[in-house]
Each structure stands twice: as structure tokens, then as C-alpha cells.
């Protein structure tokens, strides 16, 4: 007699139920965290020294609003210009040309190696070093110049400082992105007659974005908050605005809370943007695309001779 | 008849290692040349020198009468600009072992990219021609699929269509079926046979002996950076004269 082992699942008369695993530790943890959060919020919310009415009042203050606008404008300008410069630096760094790659290396070394605050103050005080900014043609008398203090306002100093600094950090991110793209993609593009530049712009960089975007969002959020350093050169940003206000009314903590709330709001909006951007640059790297699925269903129907 | 591809005393070294040690080869227009040989013998390097993905360290390659990557002035070959090289490459199609379709573009977008950006065709003309090419490789209904959504065989057929879209004078195939599951090899070989039948000049590095015998007009056998034997497929594959060829064929057949 041969003993045939039958699958117990197959022999059941009614279908078996699936019981998910219970996560007791998670439940206990969640309760503990909620309790702690409740106590913290209670101690802050009921704390008279927080002066919540002051916070509420200054949340909608015009000067604070101006500060937010300056902070956003500064962040966007420096991030965009910094990223463009960073891409150039990254391509130079990866170039076979030794001069280009060394220049890029030196740039990154210098701007990452010195404190951002020092760079900002340097640009703001450029006049101390070069009182006049000018252009001229060598060996002739033709030249033009202006006073440095007229050109380098606090805002211009901030744009210069943050852009040049951001470019150094971003270029390392862009370089990692470029290097993450399979060399086969480049060779395929070159073999169809694209130039190196076309290949970089059309084939390599779009794919590198997938690796570049997440840390770039991080950089942007960092920059947004780092712009508060312009308070040192009276730059008129969000932090400068609340500092100006509490210098008069001494409500230091409530106004710092106002600034923090706005920073949180802006960062939250930026994070939502990041999510959608990541989905966009991930195109082709998932197995799901509505168009392709529709085509496939249509071709299966056609193969079955269906006439729907 | 003027050869379509002419390889003249081609040498290539990587650092101190000489990989190609003086290759001479002439390829007639409309012919199919199969290149066989053990792994590491320099087949890919030779193919990549033809479209200058590798820069030769000695000798030269001519395609359709022009030196690839150089222009000749008297006895000197001087390097041409990146733009001029790109123009030469546009006339030399290449199909890779790993397909290398642009991962962020659909099948259709992969095919029209070159015609749009390099040949300067209009989008509608390029799309019409691309759809005809997809039809030719049997993938008209997969035009909007991304490479990750296609099987290896389908990806390679799109890659062949992408190369054909540039209307090249020569096509180079570097082990086009080596990365495929066995059941997908046939569909790619069928497309290659059709391309060969259309009169395309082809150089094919392959381990498919049956394909080499059936489709090619010439078989080249490489070992250790040299061409050790070449000739009519029926002769070279049935009665190899060089011991390296005999040894190789006895192992793959
Ligand atoms: N980029 C490279 N750098 C250094 N060595 C290489 C490079 N490409 C190929 N080689 C070497 O050259 C030899 C020939 O390689 P290849 O042309 O790919 O051979 P095949 O295609 O016949 O297998 C191998 O030893 C390989 O390791
Ligand atoms: Mg090879």
C-alpha cells in the first residue's frame, strides 16, 4: 500500500481563514507615545509664559509676512541657481579633462570647508577688501567701476553666499546621481549619434533625478532654515522679522514660536511637493503605468477575438 | 567593390594589456559577418572600436570610406570634433547585450529620440516611422510600455528598432541574445534574419552557431586579440583548420 499524503488545505470542506499576526508591542508603544505627547502639549498649552494670545496675534503680523516672503524668495533663488551651478560642477568633476575636474574639486573643497556664516559675512563686507568693483580692458584706459557697497546689499550678499555654498553640497548629490545611471545608457545614446551634451541632458540627468531628488529636498529644507543666518547681516527674513519685533516688546519665546510655526508650515508644504516630484521622476522605474496596462489588456482582448 | 567596413591593423590596449593585436578585416556592403571566439578574445572591443566607443591605440577603422573619429591629411590622422564623431556614429547602429533601452522612456520614445534629436525629423514623421518599425519587430501594441514592462526578447527587438530608426549603413550586434532566456532567443534571431534579408550590412558577435551558419556570408574566428581564421561559414564551421577554432567549436556544438 502506498501512502499518498494529501494536502490538508485541499481536503478542507470550507475555505481556511487567514489570521494576521497581532502586534502587541506596537499597541503598547503607541499608547505610551500618545500619553507622553498629551502631557507635553498640556504643559505647553496651559503654560501662561507661552502667551498664546501673543503668538496668535503675531502669526498674522505684516512684518512677519514680509519675512516669510523674503525667506521663500531667498530659498528659491539660491536653490535654483545653486542646483544649476552644482550640475555644471558635477559634470566638470566627472570630466576626463584634468583641469576641469581639479577646478571643481577645489571649489567643493573650499566652500564645504569654510563656515557658511563666515562666507555670508565675507560677501556682506566685500567692500572692506575691494572698495570698487570694476571691469576694464587690460593695456587700455577703458574701464568702468562702481562702489562695492552699492552692488552688494544684504540681499545680494545672501544670494551670493547661499548659492555658492549650496552649489558645493548639491554638486556631490548630482555627481552621485549621474554615477548611479548605468554606463550602458550613455553608450546607447552615443551610438545613436547623440553628442555628449545631448546624452547628458536627454538620457543621463533625467534618470539621475530619481537619485538626486530625495536628498535635494533635504537640502532645500536645510537651506530654508539656514537662510535665518541672514539675520546676522540684517537680511529681512522671517527670523530677522521676529527678532526685530521682540527687540521692542520682549516677547521672545512667543515670537520664536511664531517663526517656528511658519517654518513648519512651509516645510510641510515642501514635503508634499517632494512626494509628487519623486513620483514624477520615478517614471519607467515601476512596473505599473496606466497606458501600458490599457494597451496590454487591449492586445489580450484582440488575441481572444473579443469585439468589445 | 568598395568595402563598407575596413579595419586596418587595429590595435587596442587597456593600460599595459594589449587586447587587440593587429586586426585586419574587410566587410562587403550588404554582407553579414559573424564573429565567434572565446570570452575575452577581444570581440566586443573590436566591435566598439568600429563606432569609436573605444578609441584605438593603433591602426584605424573606415566605415563607408571615412576614417571613424579621424580625418586624414597626408599621412596624419587627426582627431575630429565630438560633433563630427557623433555624426559618424549616427550612421552606425549598435545593439547591446544588455539591450540598454532608455529606462525612463517608453518603447516608442526610445525609437524616436534619435530621429528627433539627431536627424532633426518632425515628431509626427518620426512617430509614423517608429510605429512602422515596431510593426516590423512585432511590437506595435507595446509602443507605450516602459522597458521594465517588457520581456528581454521584447526589449531587444525594440533596441533593434531604435537602431534601425537612424537608417544606419552598418549595424553592430554584440551578443544580442546572450542575456536572454532560451525561449526568447528565437524571436530576436528572427528579427535579425529579417534585417539581414533587407540588405543591411551586419557585424554580429554571437555564440549562436546555427545563426552564423544560416545567415552569415562570412565567419570570423577570434582568439587572444587576433583573427585566427575567417571565411565561408560552411567551410570554417564544418572544417575548421586552426586548432583554436576546432577546440572552440567542439565545445560549443
Ligand atoms: N574598459 C576596459 N578596461 C580594461 N580592460 C578591458 C576593458 N574592456 C575589456 N577589457 C579586457 O579586454 C579583454 C577583451 O575583452 P572583450 O573585448 O570584452 O572580449 P570578448 O567580447 O571577446 O569577450 C578582456 O580581457 C577584458 O577584460
Ligand atoms: Mg563581449
Coordinates of C-alpha atoms and ligand atoms in Angstrom, one line a residue:
Chain A
X1 CA 0.0 0.0 0.0
X2 CA 1.4 3.4 -0.9
X3 CA 0.5 6.2 1.5
X4 CA -0.5 9.3 -0.5
X5 CA 0.0 12.4 1.5
X6 CA -2.9 14.7 0.7
X7 CA -2.6 18.5 1.1
X8 CA -4.7 19.3 4.2
X9 CA -5.7 22.6 2.7
X10 CA -7.2 20.9 -0.3
X11 CA -9.1 18.4 1.8
X12 CA -10.9 21.1 3.9
X13 CA -14.6 21.4 3.1
X14 CA -14.7 25.1 3.9
X15 CA -12.0 27.6 3.0
X16 CA -9.5 28.4 5.7
X17 CA -9.3 31.8 7.3
X18 CA -6.1 33.8 7.4
X19 CA -5.3 35.3 10.8
X20 CA -2.9 38.3 10.6
X21 CA -0.2 38.4 13.3
X22 CA -1.0 40.6 16.3
X23 CA 1.4 43.4 17.0
X24 CA 1.0 43.8 20.8
X25 CA 4.3 45.7 21.3
X26 CA 3.2 48.3 18.7
X27 CA 0.0 48.9 20.6
X28 CA 1.7 49.3 23.9
X29 CA 4.3 51.7 22.3
X30 CA 1.6 53.8 20.6
X31 CA -0.3 54.2 23.9
X32 CA 2.9 55.3 25.7
X33 CA 3.8 57.8 23.0
X34 CA 0.3 59.3 22.9
X35 CA 0.3 59.7 26.7
X36 CA 3.7 61.5 26.6
X37 CA 2.6 63.7 23.8
X38 CA -0.6 64.6 25.7
X39 CA 1.4 65.6 28.8
X40 CA 3.8 67.7 26.8
X41 CA 1.1 69.5 24.9
X42 CA -0.9 70.1 28.1
X43 CA 2.1 71.6 29.8
X44 CA 2.8 73.9 26.9
X45 CA -0.8 74.8 26.2
X46 CA -1.6 75.7 29.8
X47 CA 1.7 77.5 30.3
X48 CA 1.0 81.2 30.9
X49 CA 4.6 82.1 29.9
X50 CA 3.9 80.9 26.3
X51 CA 1.4 83.9 25.9
X52 CA -0.6 82.1 23.3
X53 CA -2.7 85.2 22.5
X54 CA 0.6 87.0 21.6
X55 CA 1.6 84.1 19.4
X56 CA -1.8 84.2 17.6
X57 CA -1.6 88.0 17.2
X58 CA 1.9 87.9 15.6
X59 CA 1.2 84.9 13.5
X60 CA -0.7 87.2 11.1
X61 CA 1.6 90.2 11.5
X62 CA 2.5 92.0 8.3
X63 CA 6.2 92.3 9.1
X64 CA 6.3 88.5 9.8
X65 CA 4.5 88.0 6.4
X66 CA 7.2 90.1 4.7
X67 CA 9.8 88.0 6.5
X68 CA 8.2 84.8 5.2
X69 CA 8.2 86.1 1.6
X70 CA 11.9 87.1 1.8
X71 CA 12.8 83.7 3.3
X72 CA 11.0 81.9 0.5
X73 CA 12.3 84.1 -2.3
X74 CA 15.9 83.7 -1.0
X75 CA 15.5 79.9 -0.7
X76 CA 14.0 79.5 -4.2
X77 CA 16.6 81.8 -5.9
X78 CA 19.6 80.2 -4.1
X79 CA 18.3 76.6 -4.6
X80 CA 17.6 77.1 -8.3
X81 CA 20.9 78.9 -9.0
X82 CA 22.8 76.6 -6.7
X83 CA 21.5 73.5 -8.4
X84 CA 22.3 74.8 -11.9
X85 CA 25.9 75.6 -10.8
X86 CA 26.1 72.3 -9.0
X87 CA 25.2 70.4 -12.2
X88 CA 28.0 72.2 -14.0
X89 CA 30.4 71.4 -11.2
X90 CA 29.4 67.8 -11.1
X91 CA 29.9 67.4 -14.9
X92 CA 33.3 69.1 -14.6
X93 CA 34.2 66.8 -11.7
X94 CA 33.4 63.7 -13.8
X95 CA 35.1 65.1 -16.9
X96 CA 38.2 63.4 -18.3
X97 CA 39.7 66.9 -18.6
X98 CA 42.1 67.2 -15.6
X99 CA 41.8 71.0 -15.4
X100 CA 38.0 70.9 -15.2
X101 CA 37.9 68.2 -12.6
X102 CA 40.6 69.8 -10.4
X103 CA 38.8 73.2 -10.5
X104 CA 35.6 71.6 -9.4
X105 CA 37.3 69.6 -6.7
X106 CA 39.0 72.8 -5.3
X107 CA 35.7 74.7 -5.4
X108 CA 33.9 72.0 -3.4
X109 CA 36.8 71.6 -1.0
X110 CA 36.8 75.4 -0.3
X111 CA 33.1 76.0 0.1
X112 CA 32.3 72.9 2.1
X113 CA 35.4 73.5 4.3
X114 CA 34.6 77.0 5.5
X115 CA 31.6 78.0 7.7
X116 CA 28.6 79.3 5.9
X117 CA 28.3 82.2 8.3
X118 CA 31.8 83.3 7.6
X119 CA 31.1 83.2 3.9
X120 CA 28.0 85.3 4.3
X121 CA 29.8 88.0 6.4
X122 CA 32.6 87.9 3.9
X123 CA 30.3 88.7 1.0
X124 CA 28.5 91.4 3.0
X125 CA 31.8 93.1 3.9
X126 CA 33.3 92.6 0.4
X127 CA 33.8 96.4 0.3
X128 CA 36.4 96.2 3.0
X129 CA 38.5 94.1 0.6
X130 CA 37.6 95.6 -2.8
X131 CA 36.1 99.1 -2.3
X132 CA 35.4 99.4 -6.0
X133 CA 34.1 96.7 -8.4
X134 CA 35.0 97.3 -12.0
X135 CA 35.7 95.9 -15.4
X136 CA 38.3 97.1 -17.7
X137 CA 40.2 96.0 -20.8
X138 CA 43.9 95.4 -20.0
X139 CA 46.5 97.7 -21.5
X140 CA 43.9 100.3 -22.3
X141 CA 42.2 103.1 -20.3
X142 CA 38.7 101.8 -21.0
X143 CA 37.1 100.7 -17.7
X144 CA 34.0 101.1 -15.6
X145 CA 33.6 100.7 -11.9
X146 CA 31.0 101.2 -9.1
X147 CA 31.2 101.3 -5.3
X148 CA 31.0 97.8 -3.9
X149 CA 28.6 98.9 -1.2
X150 CA 26.1 99.9 -3.8
X151 CA 26.1 96.5 -5.5
X152 CA 26.5 94.2 -2.5
X153 CA 23.3 94.8 -0.5
X154 CA 22.4 92.4 2.3
X155 CA 20.2 90.5 -0.1
X156 CA 22.8 90.2 -2.8
X157 CA 25.4 89.1 -0.2
X158 CA 22.9 86.5 1.0
X159 CA 22.2 85.2 -2.6
X160 CA 25.9 85.0 -3.3
X161 CA 26.7 83.3 -0.1
X162 CA 23.9 80.7 -0.1
X163 CA 24.1 80.0 -3.8
X164 CA 27.9 79.4 -3.9
X165 CA 27.7 77.3 -0.7
X166 CA 24.6 75.3 -1.8
X167 CA 26.3 74.5 -5.2
X168 CA 29.2 72.8 -3.4
X169 CA 26.9 70.5 -1.5
X170 CA 24.5 69.9 -4.3
X171 CA 27.2 69.1 -6.8
X172 CA 28.1 66.0 -4.7
X173 CA 24.5 64.9 -4.9
X174 CA 24.3 65.5 -8.6
X175 CA 27.5 63.6 -9.1
X176 CA 26.2 60.6 -7.2
X177 CA 23.0 60.8 -9.3
X178 CA 24.9 60.8 -12.6
X179 CA 27.1 57.9 -11.4
X180 CA 24.0 55.9 -10.5
X181 CA 23.0 55.7 -14.1
X182 CA 24.2 52.6 -15.9
X183 CA 27.0 53.4 -18.4
X184 CA 25.1 51.4 -21.0
X185 CA 22.6 54.2 -21.2
X186 CA 25.3 56.6 -22.2
X187 CA 26.8 54.3 -24.7
X188 CA 23.5 53.5 -26.2
X189 CA 22.8 57.2 -26.6
X190 CA 26.2 57.9 -28.1
X191 CA 25.8 55.0 -30.5
X192 CA 22.7 56.7 -32.0
X193 CA 24.7 59.8 -32.8
X194 CA 23.9 62.0 -29.7
X195 CA 26.7 64.3 -28.6
X196 CA 28.0 64.0 -25.0
X197 CA 25.9 67.1 -24.0
X198 CA 22.7 65.8 -25.6
X199 CA 23.3 62.4 -23.9
X200 CA 23.7 64.1 -20.5
X201 CA 20.7 66.3 -20.8
X202 CA 18.3 63.9 -22.5
X203 CA 19.3 60.5 -21.1
X204 CA 21.5 60.6 -18.1
X205 CA 20.2 63.5 -16.0
X206 CA 16.5 62.6 -16.2
X207 CA 17.4 59.2 -14.8
X208 CA 19.8 60.6 -12.3
X209 CA 16.9 62.7 -10.9
X210 CA 15.5 59.6 -9.2
X211 CA 18.6 59.5 -7.0
X212 CA 19.0 63.3 -6.9
X213 CA 15.5 64.5 -5.8
X214 CA 15.2 63.0 -2.3
X215 CA 18.5 64.4 -0.9
X216 CA 17.8 67.7 -2.8
X217 CA 14.5 68.1 -1.0
X218 CA 16.5 67.7 2.2
X219 CA 19.0 70.3 1.0
X220 CA 16.1 72.7 0.2
X221 CA 14.6 72.3 3.6
X222 CA 18.0 72.8 5.2
X223 CA 18.6 75.9 3.1
X224 CA 15.2 77.3 4.0
X225 CA 16.1 77.2 7.7
X226 CA 19.8 78.2 7.1
X227 CA 18.5 81.4 5.5
X228 CA 17.8 82.5 9.0
X229 CA 21.6 83.1 9.2
X230 CA 21.0 86.3 7.2
X231 CA 19.7 87.7 10.5
X232 CA 23.4 88.3 11.2
X233 CA 23.6 90.7 8.2
X234 CA 20.1 92.2 8.7
X235 CA 18.6 90.4 5.8
X236 CA 14.9 90.9 6.5
X237 CA 14.0 87.2 6.5
X238 CA 11.4 85.5 8.8
X239 CA 13.8 85.2 11.7
X240 CA 15.0 88.8 11.3
X241 CA 11.4 89.9 11.3
X242 CA 10.5 88.3 14.6
X243 CA 13.8 89.4 16.2
X244 CA 13.0 93.0 15.2
X245 CA 9.6 92.6 16.9
X246 CA 10.8 91.0 20.1
X247 CA 13.6 93.6 20.4
X248 CA 10.8 96.0 21.1
X249 CA 8.2 94.0 23.0
X250 CA 10.5 91.4 24.7
X251 CA 8.0 88.6 23.9
X252 CA 11.0 86.4 22.8
X253 CA 9.5 82.9 23.2
X254 CA 6.1 83.6 21.7
X255 CA 7.7 85.2 18.6
X256 CA 10.2 82.4 18.2
X257 CA 7.1 80.1 18.3
X258 CA 5.5 82.2 15.6
X259 CA 8.6 81.8 13.4
X260 CA 8.8 78.0 14.1
X261 CA 5.1 77.5 13.2
X262 CA 5.7 79.2 9.8
X263 CA 8.9 77.3 9.2
X264 CA 6.9 74.0 9.9
X265 CA 4.1 75.1 7.6
X266 CA 6.4 75.8 4.7
X267 CA 8.5 72.7 5.2
X268 CA 5.3 70.6 5.3
X269 CA 4.1 72.1 2.0
X270 CA 7.6 71.4 0.5
X271 CA 7.4 67.8 1.7
X272 CA 4.1 67.3 -0.2
X273 CA 5.8 68.7 -3.3
X274 CA 8.7 66.4 -2.8
X275 CA 6.3 63.4 -2.8
X276 CA 4.8 64.3 -6.2
X277 CA 8.2 65.2 -7.7
X278 CA 9.6 61.8 -6.6
X279 CA 6.6 60.0 -8.3
X280 CA 7.3 62.0 -11.5
X281 CA 11.0 61.3 -11.8
X282 CA 10.4 57.6 -11.0
X283 CA 8.7 57.2 -14.4
X284 CA 9.7 54.0 -16.0
X285 CA 11.1 52.5 -12.9
X286 CA 7.9 50.8 -11.7
X287 CA 6.1 48.0 -13.4
X288 CA 2.9 50.0 -13.4
X289 CA 1.8 52.5 -15.9
X290 CA -1.8 53.0 -16.8
X291 CA -1.2 53.4 -20.6
X292 CA 0.8 50.3 -20.8
X293 CA -1.7 48.2 -18.8
X294 CA -4.5 49.5 -21.1
X295 CA -2.5 48.5 -24.2
X296 CA -1.8 45.1 -22.8
X297 CA -5.5 44.5 -21.9
X298 CA -6.5 45.6 -25.4
X299 CA -4.0 43.3 -27.1
X300 CA -5.1 40.4 -24.9
X301 CA -8.7 41.1 -25.9
X302 CA -7.7 41.3 -29.6
X303 CA -5.9 38.0 -29.3
X304 CA -9.0 36.4 -27.8
X305 CA -11.0 37.7 -30.7
X306 CA -13.2 39.8 -28.4
X307 CA -15.1 42.6 -30.1
X308 CA -15.8 44.9 -27.2
Chain B
X1 CA 33.5 46.7 -54.7
X2 CA 34.5 49.2 -52.0
X3 CA 34.2 47.7 -48.6
X4 CA 31.6 49.1 -46.2
X5 CA 33.8 48.5 -43.2
X6 CA 37.5 48.3 -43.3
X7 CA 39.6 47.5 -40.2
X8 CA 43.3 48.3 -40.8
X9 CA 46.0 46.9 -38.4
X10 CA 43.8 47.7 -35.4
X11 CA 45.5 47.7 -32.0
X12 CA 43.9 48.4 -28.7
X13 CA 45.5 48.3 -25.2
X14 CA 43.9 48.9 -21.8
X15 CA 46.8 50.2 -19.8
X16 CA 49.6 47.7 -20.4
X17 CA 47.4 44.9 -21.6
X18 CA 47.1 44.6 -25.4
X19 CA 43.6 43.3 -26.2
X20 CA 43.7 43.7 -30.0
X21 CA 47.0 42.9 -31.6
X22 CA 46.6 43.9 -35.2
X23 CA 43.2 43.2 -36.7
X24 CA 42.6 43.4 -40.4
X25 CA 39.1 42.9 -41.8
X26 CA 37.1 43.9 -44.8
X27 CA 33.3 43.8 -44.8
X28 CA 31.3 44.0 -48.1
X29 CA 28.2 46.1 -48.3
X30 CA 25.1 44.0 -47.6
X31 CA 27.1 41.2 -46.1
X32 CA 26.6 39.5 -42.7
X33 CA 29.8 38.8 -40.8
X34 CA 29.5 36.6 -37.7
X35 CA 32.3 37.0 -35.1
X36 CA 33.0 33.9 -33.0
X37 CA 35.6 33.2 -30.3
X38 CA 36.1 32.5 -26.7
X39 CA 35.3 35.0 -24.0
X40 CA 37.9 37.7 -23.5
X41 CA 39.3 37.3 -27.0
X42 CA 38.5 40.9 -27.9
X43 CA 35.3 40.6 -29.9
X44 CA 33.4 43.3 -28.1
X45 CA 36.5 45.6 -28.1
X46 CA 36.8 45.2 -31.8
X47 CA 33.1 46.0 -32.4
X48 CA 33.3 49.0 -30.1
X49 CA 36.3 50.4 -32.0
X50 CA 34.2 50.4 -35.1
X51 CA 31.9 53.2 -33.7
X52 CA 34.6 54.6 -31.6
X53 CA 33.1 53.8 -28.2
X54 CA 36.7 52.6 -27.7
X55 CA 39.5 54.7 -29.1
X56 CA 42.0 52.5 -30.9
X57 CA 45.6 52.8 -29.8
X58 CA 46.9 51.9 -33.2
X59 CA 45.6 51.4 -36.7
X60 CA 42.3 52.7 -38.0
X61 CA 38.7 51.9 -38.9
X62 CA 37.0 53.1 -42.1
X63 CA 33.2 53.0 -42.5
X64 CA 31.8 53.7 -45.9
X65 CA 35.2 55.2 -46.9
X66 CA 35.6 57.6 -44.0
X67 CA 38.0 57.1 -41.1
X68 CA 36.0 56.8 -37.9
X69 CA 37.0 59.5 -35.4
X70 CA 39.7 61.0 -37.6
X71 CA 40.3 62.9 -40.7
X72 CA 43.2 62.2 -42.9
X73 CA 45.6 64.9 -44.0
X74 CA 48.5 63.4 -45.9
X75 CA 50.0 60.7 -43.7
X76 CA 48.4 62.1 -40.5
X77 CA 45.1 61.1 -39.0
X78 CA 43.9 63.9 -36.8
X79 CA 41.1 63.6 -34.3
X80 CA 37.8 65.1 -35.3
X81 CA 35.4 67.1 -33.0
X82 CA 32.8 65.5 -30.8
X83 CA 30.1 66.8 -33.0
X84 CA 31.6 65.3 -36.2
X85 CA 32.2 62.0 -34.4
X86 CA 28.5 62.0 -33.3
X87 CA 27.5 62.5 -36.9
X88 CA 29.6 59.4 -38.0
X89 CA 28.1 57.3 -35.2
X90 CA 24.6 58.2 -36.3
X91 CA 25.3 56.1 -39.4
X92 CA 26.5 53.1 -37.4
X93 CA 23.8 51.3 -35.5
X94 CA 24.6 49.2 -32.4
X95 CA 22.7 46.6 -30.4
X96 CA 23.9 45.7 -27.0
X97 CA 24.0 42.5 -25.0
X98 CA 22.0 44.2 -22.1
X99 CA 19.6 46.0 -24.5
X100 CA 20.2 49.3 -22.8
X101 CA 16.9 50.8 -23.7
X102 CA 16.4 54.3 -22.1
X103 CA 14.7 53.2 -18.9
X104 CA 12.7 56.5 -18.4
X105 CA 11.3 56.3 -21.9
X106 CA 8.6 54.2 -23.5
X107 CA 9.3 51.9 -26.4
X108 CA 8.1 54.5 -28.8
X109 CA 10.0 57.3 -27.1
X110 CA 13.2 55.2 -27.2
X111 CA 12.9 54.8 -31.0
X112 CA 12.0 58.4 -31.9
X113 CA 14.7 60.0 -29.6
X114 CA 17.5 59.8 -32.2
X115 CA 15.4 60.8 -35.2
X116 CA 14.1 63.8 -33.3
X117 CA 17.3 65.0 -31.7
X118 CA 20.0 63.8 -34.1
X119 CA 18.3 63.7 -37.5
X120 CA 16.0 66.6 -36.8
X121 CA 12.9 64.9 -38.0
X122 CA 9.4 66.2 -37.1
X123 CA 7.7 64.4 -34.2
X124 CA 4.8 63.2 -36.4
X125 CA 7.2 61.8 -39.1
X126 CA 9.4 60.2 -36.5
X127 CA 6.4 58.7 -34.8
X128 CA 5.0 57.3 -38.0
X129 CA 8.3 55.7 -38.9
X130 CA 8.7 54.3 -35.4
X131 CA 5.3 52.7 -35.4
X132 CA 6.2 51.1 -38.7
X133 CA 9.4 49.8 -37.2
X134 CA 7.5 48.5 -34.1
X135 CA 5.2 46.7 -36.5
X136 CA 8.2 45.2 -38.3
X137 CA 9.6 43.8 -35.0
X138 CA 6.1 42.6 -34.0
X139 CA 5.6 45.1 -31.1
X140 CA 3.1 47.6 -32.4
X141 CA 0.8 47.1 -29.4
X142 CA 3.6 47.7 -26.9
X143 CA 4.5 51.2 -28.0
X144 CA 3.6 52.8 -24.7
X145 CA 5.3 50.2 -22.5
X146 CA 8.4 51.2 -20.5
X147 CA 11.4 48.8 -20.8
X148 CA 10.8 47.4 -17.3
X149 CA 7.4 46.2 -18.5
X150 CA 8.8 44.3 -21.5
X151 CA 10.4 40.9 -21.6
X152 CA 14.1 40.6 -22.5
X153 CA 13.2 39.5 -26.0
X154 CA 10.8 42.4 -26.5
X155 CA 13.4 44.9 -25.2
X156 CA 16.0 43.6 -27.6
X157 CA 13.5 43.9 -30.5
X158 CA 12.8 47.5 -29.5
X159 CA 16.5 48.1 -29.3
X160 CA 16.9 46.8 -32.9
X161 CA 14.1 49.1 -34.0
X162 CA 15.8 52.0 -32.2
X163 CA 19.0 51.4 -34.1
X164 CA 17.1 50.9 -37.5
X165 CA 15.3 54.3 -36.9
X166 CA 18.6 56.1 -37.6
X167 CA 18.7 54.4 -41.1
X168 CA 22.3 53.3 -40.4
X169 CA 24.6 52.0 -43.2
X170 CA 26.0 49.3 -40.9
X171 CA 24.7 47.6 -37.8
X172 CA 26.8 46.1 -35.0
X173 CA 25.4 43.4 -32.7
X174 CA 27.3 42.5 -29.5
X175 CA 26.0 39.1 -28.3
X176 CA 22.3 40.3 -28.8
X177 CA 20.9 37.0 -27.4
X178 CA 23.3 36.1 -24.7
X179 CA 21.3 37.8 -21.9
X180 CA 18.0 36.2 -22.9
X181 CA 16.1 33.2 -21.5
X182 CA 16.5 30.3 -24.1
X183 CA 12.8 30.5 -25.1
X184 CA 13.2 34.2 -26.1
X185 CA 16.3 33.8 -28.3
X186 CA 14.3 32.8 -31.4
X187 CA 12.2 35.9 -31.6
X188 CA 15.3 38.1 -31.6
X189 CA 17.1 36.0 -34.2
X190 CA 14.1 36.1 -36.4
X191 CA 14.1 39.9 -36.4
X192 CA 17.8 39.9 -37.1
X193 CA 17.3 37.5 -40.1
X194 CA 14.7 39.8 -41.5
X195 CA 17.1 42.8 -41.1
X196 CA 19.8 40.8 -42.9
X197 CA 17.4 39.9 -45.7
X198 CA 16.6 43.6 -46.2
X199 CA 20.2 44.1 -47.3
X200 CA 21.7 45.6 -44.1
X201 CA 25.5 45.3 -43.6
X202 CA 25.8 43.5 -40.3
X203 CA 28.6 42.5 -37.9
X204 CA 27.4 40.1 -35.3
X205 CA 29.3 38.8 -32.3
X206 CA 27.4 35.7 -31.4
X207 CA 27.6 32.2 -29.8
X208 CA 24.6 31.1 -32.0
X209 CA 26.4 28.7 -34.4
X210 CA 23.2 27.9 -36.2
X211 CA 22.5 31.5 -36.9
X212 CA 26.1 32.1 -38.0
X213 CA 25.9 29.2 -40.5
X214 CA 22.4 30.0 -41.8
X215 CA 22.5 33.8 -42.1
X216 CA 26.1 35.0 -42.4
X217 CA 28.1 35.3 -45.5
X218 CA 31.4 35.3 -43.6
X219 CA 32.5 33.9 -40.3
X220 CA 35.4 35.4 -38.4
X221 CA 37.0 33.5 -35.6
X222 CA 39.0 35.5 -32.9
X223 CA 41.4 34.3 -30.2
X224 CA 43.8 36.3 -28.0
X225 CA 43.3 39.5 -29.8
X226 CA 43.9 38.1 -33.3
X227 CA 41.7 36.9 -36.1
X228 CA 42.9 33.3 -36.4
X229 CA 40.5 32.1 -39.1
X230 CA 37.9 33.5 -41.4
X231 CA 35.9 32.6 -44.4
X232 CA 32.8 30.9 -45.7
X233 CA 30.6 29.7 -42.8
X234 CA 30.2 26.3 -44.3
X235 CA 34.0 25.9 -44.5
X236 CA 35.0 27.4 -41.2
X237 CA 32.2 25.9 -39.2
X238 CA 32.4 22.4 -40.8
X239 CA 36.1 22.0 -41.4
X240 CA 38.0 24.5 -39.1
X241 CA 41.7 24.5 -39.9
X242 CA 43.1 26.3 -36.9
X243 CA 43.4 24.3 -33.6
X244 CA 41.8 27.2 -31.6
X245 CA 38.7 27.1 -33.8
X246 CA 38.5 23.3 -33.7
X247 CA 38.8 23.4 -29.9
X248 CA 36.1 26.2 -29.5
X249 CA 33.6 24.6 -31.9
X250 CA 34.0 21.2 -30.3
X251 CA 33.0 22.8 -27.0
X252 CA 30.0 24.9 -28.2
X253 CA 28.5 22.4 -30.7
Ligands
LIG1 N1 37.3 49.0 -20.4 C1 38.2 48.0 -20.2 N2 39.3 48.2 -19.3 C2 40.2 47.2 -19.1 N3 40.1 46.0 -19.7 C3 39.1 45.8 -20.5 C4 38.1 46.8 -20.8 N4 37.3 46.2 -21.7 C5 37.7 45.0 -22.0 N5 38.8 44.7 -21.3 C6 39.6 43.5 -21.4 O1 39.8 43.2 -22.7 C7 39.8 41.8 -23.0 C8 38.8 41.6 -24.1 O2 37.5 41.9 -23.8 P1 36.3 41.8 -24.7 O3 36.6 42.6 -26.0 O4 35.1 42.3 -23.9 O5 36.2 40.3 -25.1 P2 35.0 39.4 -25.6 O6 33.9 40.3 -26.1 O7 35.6 38.6 -26.7 O8 34.6 38.5 -24.5 C9 39.3 41.1 -21.7 O9 40.4 40.6 -21.1 C10 38.8 42.3 -20.9 O10 39.0 42.0 -19.5
LIG2 MG1 32.0 40.5 -25.3

